[in-house]
mmCIF file of C-alpha atoms and ligand atoms in Angstrom:
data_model
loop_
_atom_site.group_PDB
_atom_site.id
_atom_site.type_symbol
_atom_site.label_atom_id
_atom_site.label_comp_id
_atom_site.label_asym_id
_atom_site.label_seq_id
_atom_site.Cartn_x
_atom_site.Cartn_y
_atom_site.Cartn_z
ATOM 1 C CA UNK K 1269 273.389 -74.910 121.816
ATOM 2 C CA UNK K 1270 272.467 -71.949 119.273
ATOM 3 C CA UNK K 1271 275.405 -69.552 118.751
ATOM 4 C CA UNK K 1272 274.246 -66.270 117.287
ATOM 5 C CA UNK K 1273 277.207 -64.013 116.319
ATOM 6 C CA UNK K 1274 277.113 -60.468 116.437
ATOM 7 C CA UNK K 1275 279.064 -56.708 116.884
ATOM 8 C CA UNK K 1276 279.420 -54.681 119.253
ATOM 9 C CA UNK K 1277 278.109 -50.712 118.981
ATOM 10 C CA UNK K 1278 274.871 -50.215 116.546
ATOM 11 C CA UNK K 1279 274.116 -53.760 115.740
ATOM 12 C CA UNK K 1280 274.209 -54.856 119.183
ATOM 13 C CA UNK K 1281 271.732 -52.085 119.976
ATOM 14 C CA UNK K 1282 269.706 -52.633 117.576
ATOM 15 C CA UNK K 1283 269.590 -55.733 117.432
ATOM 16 C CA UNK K 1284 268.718 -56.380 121.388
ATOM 17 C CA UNK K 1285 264.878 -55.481 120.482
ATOM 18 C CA UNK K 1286 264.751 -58.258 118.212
ATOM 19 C CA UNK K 1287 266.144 -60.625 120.221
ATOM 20 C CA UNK K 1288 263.989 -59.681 123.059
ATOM 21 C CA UNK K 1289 261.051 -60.438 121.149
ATOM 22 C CA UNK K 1290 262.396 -63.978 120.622
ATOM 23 C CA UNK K 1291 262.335 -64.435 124.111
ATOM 24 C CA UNK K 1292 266.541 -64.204 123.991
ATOM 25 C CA UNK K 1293 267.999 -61.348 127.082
ATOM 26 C CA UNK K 1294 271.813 -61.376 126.566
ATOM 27 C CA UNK K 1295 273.303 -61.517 130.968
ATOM 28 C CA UNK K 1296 276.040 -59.215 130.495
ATOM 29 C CA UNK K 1297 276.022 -55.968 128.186
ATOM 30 C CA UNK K 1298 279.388 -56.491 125.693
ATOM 31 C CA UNK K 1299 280.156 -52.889 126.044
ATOM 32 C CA UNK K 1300 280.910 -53.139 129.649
ATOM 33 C CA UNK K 1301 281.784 -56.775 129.626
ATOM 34 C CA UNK K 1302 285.508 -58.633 128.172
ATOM 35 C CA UNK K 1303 283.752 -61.623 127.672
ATOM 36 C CA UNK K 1304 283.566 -62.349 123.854
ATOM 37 C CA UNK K 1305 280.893 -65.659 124.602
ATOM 38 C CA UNK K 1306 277.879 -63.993 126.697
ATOM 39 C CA UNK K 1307 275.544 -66.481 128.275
ATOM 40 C CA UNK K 1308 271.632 -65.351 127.658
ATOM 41 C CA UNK K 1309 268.575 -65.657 129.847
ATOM 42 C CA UNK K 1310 268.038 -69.364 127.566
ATOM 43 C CA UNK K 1311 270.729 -72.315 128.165
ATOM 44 C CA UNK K 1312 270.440 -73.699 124.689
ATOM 45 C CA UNK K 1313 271.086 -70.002 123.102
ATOM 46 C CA UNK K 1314 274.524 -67.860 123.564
ATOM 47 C CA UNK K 1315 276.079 -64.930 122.041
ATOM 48 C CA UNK K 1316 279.544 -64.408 120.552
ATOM 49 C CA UNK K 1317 280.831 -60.750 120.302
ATOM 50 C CA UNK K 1318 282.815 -60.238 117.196
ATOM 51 C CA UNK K 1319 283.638 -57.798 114.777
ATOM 52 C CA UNK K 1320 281.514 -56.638 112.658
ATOM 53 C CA UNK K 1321 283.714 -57.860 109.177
ATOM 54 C CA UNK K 1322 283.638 -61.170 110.899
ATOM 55 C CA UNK K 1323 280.430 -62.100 111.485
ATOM 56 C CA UNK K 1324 279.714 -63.946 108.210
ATOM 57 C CA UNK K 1325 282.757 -65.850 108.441
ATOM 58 C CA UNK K 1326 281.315 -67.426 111.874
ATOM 59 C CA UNK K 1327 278.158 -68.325 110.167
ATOM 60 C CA UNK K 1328 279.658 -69.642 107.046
ATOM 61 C CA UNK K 1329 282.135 -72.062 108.743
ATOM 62 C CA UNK K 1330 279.351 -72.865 111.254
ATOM 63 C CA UNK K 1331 281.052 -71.429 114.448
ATOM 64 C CA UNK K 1332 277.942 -69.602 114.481
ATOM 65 C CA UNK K 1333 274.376 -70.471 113.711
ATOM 66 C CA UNK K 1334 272.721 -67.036 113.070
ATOM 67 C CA UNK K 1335 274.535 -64.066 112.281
ATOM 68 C CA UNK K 1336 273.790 -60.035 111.881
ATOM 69 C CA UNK K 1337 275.438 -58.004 109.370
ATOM 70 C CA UNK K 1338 275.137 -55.026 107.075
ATOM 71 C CA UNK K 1339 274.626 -55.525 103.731
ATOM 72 C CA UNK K 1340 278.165 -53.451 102.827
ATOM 73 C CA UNK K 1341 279.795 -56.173 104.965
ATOM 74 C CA UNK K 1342 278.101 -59.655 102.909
ATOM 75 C CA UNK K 1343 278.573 -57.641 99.814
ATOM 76 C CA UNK K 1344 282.283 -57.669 100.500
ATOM 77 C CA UNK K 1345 282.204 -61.874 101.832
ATOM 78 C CA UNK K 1346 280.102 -62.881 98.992
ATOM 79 C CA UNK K 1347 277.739 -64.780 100.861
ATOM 80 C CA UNK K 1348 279.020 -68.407 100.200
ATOM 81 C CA UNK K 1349 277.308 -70.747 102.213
ATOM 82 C CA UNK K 1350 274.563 -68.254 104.005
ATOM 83 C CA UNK K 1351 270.940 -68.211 104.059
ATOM 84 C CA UNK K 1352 269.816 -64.686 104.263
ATOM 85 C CA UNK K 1353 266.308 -65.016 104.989
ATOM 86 C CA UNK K 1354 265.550 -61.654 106.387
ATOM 87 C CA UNK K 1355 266.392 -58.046 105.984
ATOM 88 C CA UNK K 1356 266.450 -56.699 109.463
ATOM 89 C CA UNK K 1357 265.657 -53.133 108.526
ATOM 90 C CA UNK K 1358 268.005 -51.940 111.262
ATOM 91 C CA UNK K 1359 271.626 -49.911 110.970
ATOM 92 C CA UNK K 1360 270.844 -48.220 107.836
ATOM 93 C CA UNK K 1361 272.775 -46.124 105.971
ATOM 94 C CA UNK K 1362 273.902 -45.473 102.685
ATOM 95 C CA UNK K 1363 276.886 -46.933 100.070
ATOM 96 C CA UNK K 1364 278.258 -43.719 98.794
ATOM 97 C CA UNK K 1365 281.253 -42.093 96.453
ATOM 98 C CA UNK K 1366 282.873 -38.854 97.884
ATOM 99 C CA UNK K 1367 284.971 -36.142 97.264
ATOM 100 C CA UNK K 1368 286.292 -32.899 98.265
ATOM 101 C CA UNK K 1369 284.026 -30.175 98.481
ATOM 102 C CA UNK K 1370 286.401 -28.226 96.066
ATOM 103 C CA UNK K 1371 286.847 -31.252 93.371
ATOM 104 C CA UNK K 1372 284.355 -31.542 90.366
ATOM 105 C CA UNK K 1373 283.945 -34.949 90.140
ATOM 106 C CA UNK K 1374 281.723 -34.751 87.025
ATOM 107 C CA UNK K 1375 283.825 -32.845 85.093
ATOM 108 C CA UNK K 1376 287.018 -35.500 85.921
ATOM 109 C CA UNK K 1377 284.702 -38.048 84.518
ATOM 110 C CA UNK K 1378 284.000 -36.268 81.633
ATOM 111 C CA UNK K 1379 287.540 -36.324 80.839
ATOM 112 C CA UNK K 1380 288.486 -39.590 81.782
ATOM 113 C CA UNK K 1381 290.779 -39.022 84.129
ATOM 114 C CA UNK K 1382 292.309 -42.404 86.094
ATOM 115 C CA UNK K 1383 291.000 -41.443 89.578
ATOM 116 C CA UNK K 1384 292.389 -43.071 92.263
ATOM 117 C CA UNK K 1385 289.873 -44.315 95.470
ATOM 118 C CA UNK K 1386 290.089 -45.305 98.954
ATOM 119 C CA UNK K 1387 287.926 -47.763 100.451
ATOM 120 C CA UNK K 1388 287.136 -50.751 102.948
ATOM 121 C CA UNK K 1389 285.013 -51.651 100.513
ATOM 122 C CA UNK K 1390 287.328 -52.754 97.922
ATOM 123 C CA UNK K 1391 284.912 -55.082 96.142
ATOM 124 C CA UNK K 1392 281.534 -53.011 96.009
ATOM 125 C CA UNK K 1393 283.555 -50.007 94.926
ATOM 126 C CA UNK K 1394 285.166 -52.348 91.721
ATOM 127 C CA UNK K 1395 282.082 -53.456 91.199
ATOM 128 C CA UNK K 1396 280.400 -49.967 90.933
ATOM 129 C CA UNK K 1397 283.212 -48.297 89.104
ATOM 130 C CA UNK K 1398 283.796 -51.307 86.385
ATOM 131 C CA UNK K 1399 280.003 -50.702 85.927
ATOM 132 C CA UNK K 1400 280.012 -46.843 84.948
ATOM 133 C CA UNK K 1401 283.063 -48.194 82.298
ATOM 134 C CA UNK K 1402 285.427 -45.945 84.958
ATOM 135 C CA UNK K 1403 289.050 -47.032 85.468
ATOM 136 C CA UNK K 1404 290.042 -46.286 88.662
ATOM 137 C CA UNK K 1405 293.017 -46.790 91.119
ATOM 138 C CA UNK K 1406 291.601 -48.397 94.449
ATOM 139 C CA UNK K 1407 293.178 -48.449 97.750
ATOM 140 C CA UNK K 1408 292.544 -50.576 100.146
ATOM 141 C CA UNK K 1409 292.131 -48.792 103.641
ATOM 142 C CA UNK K 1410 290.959 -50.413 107.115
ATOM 143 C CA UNK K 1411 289.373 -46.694 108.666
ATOM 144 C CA UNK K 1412 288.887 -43.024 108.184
ATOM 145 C CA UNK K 1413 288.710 -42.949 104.805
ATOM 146 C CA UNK K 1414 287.508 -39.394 104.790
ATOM 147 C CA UNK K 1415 291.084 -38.515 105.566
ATOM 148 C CA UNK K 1416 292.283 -40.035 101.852
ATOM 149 C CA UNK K 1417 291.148 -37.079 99.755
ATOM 150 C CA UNK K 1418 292.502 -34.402 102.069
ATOM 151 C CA UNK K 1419 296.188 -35.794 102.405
ATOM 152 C CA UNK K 1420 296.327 -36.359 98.936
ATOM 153 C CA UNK K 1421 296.287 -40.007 98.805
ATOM 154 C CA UNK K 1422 292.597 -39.982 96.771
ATOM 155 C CA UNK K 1423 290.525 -38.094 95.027
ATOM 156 C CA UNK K 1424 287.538 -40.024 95.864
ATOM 157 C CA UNK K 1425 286.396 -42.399 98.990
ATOM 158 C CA UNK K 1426 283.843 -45.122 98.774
ATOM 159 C CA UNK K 1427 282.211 -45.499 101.939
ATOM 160 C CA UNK K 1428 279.288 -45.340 104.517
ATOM 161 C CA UNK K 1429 276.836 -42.307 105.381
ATOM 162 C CA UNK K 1430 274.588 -42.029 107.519
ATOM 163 C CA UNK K 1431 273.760 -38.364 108.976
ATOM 164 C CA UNK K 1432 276.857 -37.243 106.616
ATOM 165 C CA UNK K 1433 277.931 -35.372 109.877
ATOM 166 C CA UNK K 1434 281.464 -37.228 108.859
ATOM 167 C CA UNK K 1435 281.481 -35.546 105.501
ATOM 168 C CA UNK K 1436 280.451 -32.374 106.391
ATOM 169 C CA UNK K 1437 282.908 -32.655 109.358
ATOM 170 C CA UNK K 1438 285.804 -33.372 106.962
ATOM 171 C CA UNK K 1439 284.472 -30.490 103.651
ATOM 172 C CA UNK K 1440 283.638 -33.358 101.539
ATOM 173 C CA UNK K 1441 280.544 -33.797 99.374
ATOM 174 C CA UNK K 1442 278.451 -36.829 98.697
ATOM 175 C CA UNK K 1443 278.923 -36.752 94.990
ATOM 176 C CA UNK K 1444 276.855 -40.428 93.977
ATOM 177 C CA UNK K 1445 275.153 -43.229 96.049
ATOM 178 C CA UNK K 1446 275.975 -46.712 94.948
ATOM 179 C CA UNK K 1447 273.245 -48.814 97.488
ATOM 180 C CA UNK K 1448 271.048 -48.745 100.194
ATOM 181 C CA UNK K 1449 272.407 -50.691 103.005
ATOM 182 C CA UNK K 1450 271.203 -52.521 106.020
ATOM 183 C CA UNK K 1451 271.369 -55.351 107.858
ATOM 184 C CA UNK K 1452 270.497 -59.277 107.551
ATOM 185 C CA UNK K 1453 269.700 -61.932 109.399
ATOM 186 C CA UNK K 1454 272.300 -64.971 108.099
ATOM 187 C CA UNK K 1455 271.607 -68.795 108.968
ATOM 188 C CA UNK K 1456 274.509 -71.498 107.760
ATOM 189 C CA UNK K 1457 272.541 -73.525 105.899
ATOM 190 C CA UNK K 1458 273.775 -76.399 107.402
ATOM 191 C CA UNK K 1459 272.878 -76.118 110.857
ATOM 192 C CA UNK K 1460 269.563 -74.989 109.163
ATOM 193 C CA UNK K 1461 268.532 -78.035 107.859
ATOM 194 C CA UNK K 1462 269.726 -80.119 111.520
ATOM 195 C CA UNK K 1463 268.858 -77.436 113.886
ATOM 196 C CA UNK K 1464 265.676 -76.472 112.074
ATOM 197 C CA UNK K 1465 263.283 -77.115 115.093
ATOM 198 C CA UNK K 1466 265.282 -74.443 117.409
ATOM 199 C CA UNK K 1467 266.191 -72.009 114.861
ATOM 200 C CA UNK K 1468 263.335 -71.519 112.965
ATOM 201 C CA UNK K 1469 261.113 -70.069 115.839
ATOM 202 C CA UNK K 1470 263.800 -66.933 116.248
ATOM 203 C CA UNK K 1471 263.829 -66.861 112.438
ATOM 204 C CA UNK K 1472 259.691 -66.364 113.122
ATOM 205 C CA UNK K 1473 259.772 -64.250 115.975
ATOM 206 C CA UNK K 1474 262.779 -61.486 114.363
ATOM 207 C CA UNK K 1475 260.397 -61.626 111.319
ATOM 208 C CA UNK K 1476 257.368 -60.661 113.599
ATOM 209 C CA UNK K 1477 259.337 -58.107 115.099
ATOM 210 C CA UNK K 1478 260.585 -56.035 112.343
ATOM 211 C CA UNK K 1479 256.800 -55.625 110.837
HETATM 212 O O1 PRT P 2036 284.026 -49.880 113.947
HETATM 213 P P1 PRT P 2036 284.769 -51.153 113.627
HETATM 214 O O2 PRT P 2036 286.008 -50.930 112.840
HETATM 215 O O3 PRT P 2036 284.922 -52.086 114.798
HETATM 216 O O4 PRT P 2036 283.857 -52.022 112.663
HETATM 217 P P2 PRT P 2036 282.724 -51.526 111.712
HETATM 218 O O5 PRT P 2036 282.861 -50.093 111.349
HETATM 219 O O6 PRT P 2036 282.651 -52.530 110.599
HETATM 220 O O7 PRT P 2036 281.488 -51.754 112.679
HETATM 221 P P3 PRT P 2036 280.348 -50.749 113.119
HETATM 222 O O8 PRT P 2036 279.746 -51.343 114.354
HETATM 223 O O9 PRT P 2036 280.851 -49.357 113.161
HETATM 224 O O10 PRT P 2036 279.312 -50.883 111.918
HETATM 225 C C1 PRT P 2036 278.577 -52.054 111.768
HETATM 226 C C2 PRT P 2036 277.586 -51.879 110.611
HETATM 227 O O11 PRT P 2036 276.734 -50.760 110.859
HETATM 228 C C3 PRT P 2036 278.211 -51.587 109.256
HETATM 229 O O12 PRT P 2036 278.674 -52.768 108.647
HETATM 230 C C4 PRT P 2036 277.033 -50.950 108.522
HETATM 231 O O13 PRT P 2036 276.238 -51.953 107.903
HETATM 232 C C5 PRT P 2036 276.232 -50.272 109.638
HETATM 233 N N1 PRT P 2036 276.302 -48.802 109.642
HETATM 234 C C6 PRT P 2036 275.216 -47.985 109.632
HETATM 235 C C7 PRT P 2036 277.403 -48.030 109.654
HETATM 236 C C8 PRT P 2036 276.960 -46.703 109.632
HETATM 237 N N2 PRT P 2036 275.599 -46.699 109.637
HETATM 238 C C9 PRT P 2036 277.925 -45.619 109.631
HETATM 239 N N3 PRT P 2036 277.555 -44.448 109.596
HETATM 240 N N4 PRT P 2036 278.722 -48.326 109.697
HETATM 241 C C10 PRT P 2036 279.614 -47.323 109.720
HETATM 242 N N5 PRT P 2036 279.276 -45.993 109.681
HETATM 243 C C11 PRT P 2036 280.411 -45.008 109.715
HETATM 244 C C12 PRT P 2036 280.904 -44.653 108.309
HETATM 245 O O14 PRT P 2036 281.879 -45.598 107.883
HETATM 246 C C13 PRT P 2036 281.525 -43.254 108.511
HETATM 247 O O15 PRT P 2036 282.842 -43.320 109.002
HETATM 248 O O16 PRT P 2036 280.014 -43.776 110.289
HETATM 249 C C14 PRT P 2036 280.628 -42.686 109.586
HETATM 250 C C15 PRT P 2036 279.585 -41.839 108.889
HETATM 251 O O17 PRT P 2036 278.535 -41.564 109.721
HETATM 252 P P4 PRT P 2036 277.758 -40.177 109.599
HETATM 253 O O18 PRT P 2036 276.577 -40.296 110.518
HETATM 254 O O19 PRT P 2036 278.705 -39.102 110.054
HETATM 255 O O20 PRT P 2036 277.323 -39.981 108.169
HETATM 256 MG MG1 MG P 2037 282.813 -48.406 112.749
#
């Protein structure tokens, strides 16, 4: 049996082309259905619905043997123990640092001022801020981190864009980008090397797909 792990919302939609072209129809839509194992039109392939943080963990451990996740979201796991053969092209968006419309967040660098961030991203926004030579407080947040800098709990937020609808929704401005994101195909490279005969032929058909 091939287990191929995946989210619910965008990467489910987007991802439902590509599996169609491998021949793989999931039976039940997972927006509609509780079922968190969905059988497919193939016996030997299934799906498991989790979220979207999670999905590397399933491949890694081998729970699942194919995977699709952003880019923000490996970044963050590290990637230990996943092939990531293919860059999907699909849920893109951008990695970027924001701030109030009304804040000047060139000029606070220019000073040096500590400034203190909130993120999901804890580890891409270290990463990005060690890199300018920026000391910054970072705050770990789970959602709507567009709500940090207008409470008064940050003067920045690291986090996705896409339309910036969010932003604009919430008078903050996109003040850097730190990384194109989208999302990848990951394999554990385990079941890679034992499964190789049934997994390689989606590997071929997603990479057909997305030229
Ligand atoms: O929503 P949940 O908490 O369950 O999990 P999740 O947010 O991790 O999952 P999901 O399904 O929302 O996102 C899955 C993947 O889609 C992410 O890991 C990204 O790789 C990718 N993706 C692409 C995005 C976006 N675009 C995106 N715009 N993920 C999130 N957003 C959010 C962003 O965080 C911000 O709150 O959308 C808002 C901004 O959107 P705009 O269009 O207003 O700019
Ligand atoms: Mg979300």
């Amino acid at each position: 049996m091939i287990t191929i792990a995946l989210s619910k919302g965008r990467i489910f939609e987007e991802t439902t082309p590509l599996l169609a072209a491998a021949g793989i129809h999931a039976l039940e839509n997972p927006e509609s259905s509780r079922k968190l194992i969905l059988p497919t039109n193939r016996d030997d392939v299934r799906l498991i619905i989790v979220r979207a943080t999670d999905v590397p963990t399933y491949v890694q451990y081998g729970a699942a043997d194919l995977g699709i996740a952003g880019k923000d979201v490996l970044d963050e796991h590290g990637g230990e123990g996943l092939y990531q053969p293919l860059d999907l092209n699909i849920a893109k968006c951008k990695m970027m640092v924001a701030v109030r419309e009304d804040f000047d967040y060139e000029a606070s660098i220019r000073q040096g001022a500590r400034l203190k961030v909130v993120t999901k991203y804890v580890k891409t926004a270290r990463e990005h801020f060690a890199d300018k030579g920026m000391h910054v407080d970072l705050i770990k947040l789970y959602g709507s981190m567009e709500l940090g800098p207008l409470v008064g709990l940050a003067d920045a937020i690291v986090d996705l864009v896409s339309t910036g609808g969010t932003l604009r929704a919430n008078q903050l401005k996109a003040v850097e980008e730190i990384g194109a994101i989208s999302s990848r195909l990951v394999v554990n490279q385990a079941s890679l090397k034992l499964n190789r005969q049934q997994l390689q032929p989606i590997i071929d058909s997603f990479a057909r797909a997305i030229q």
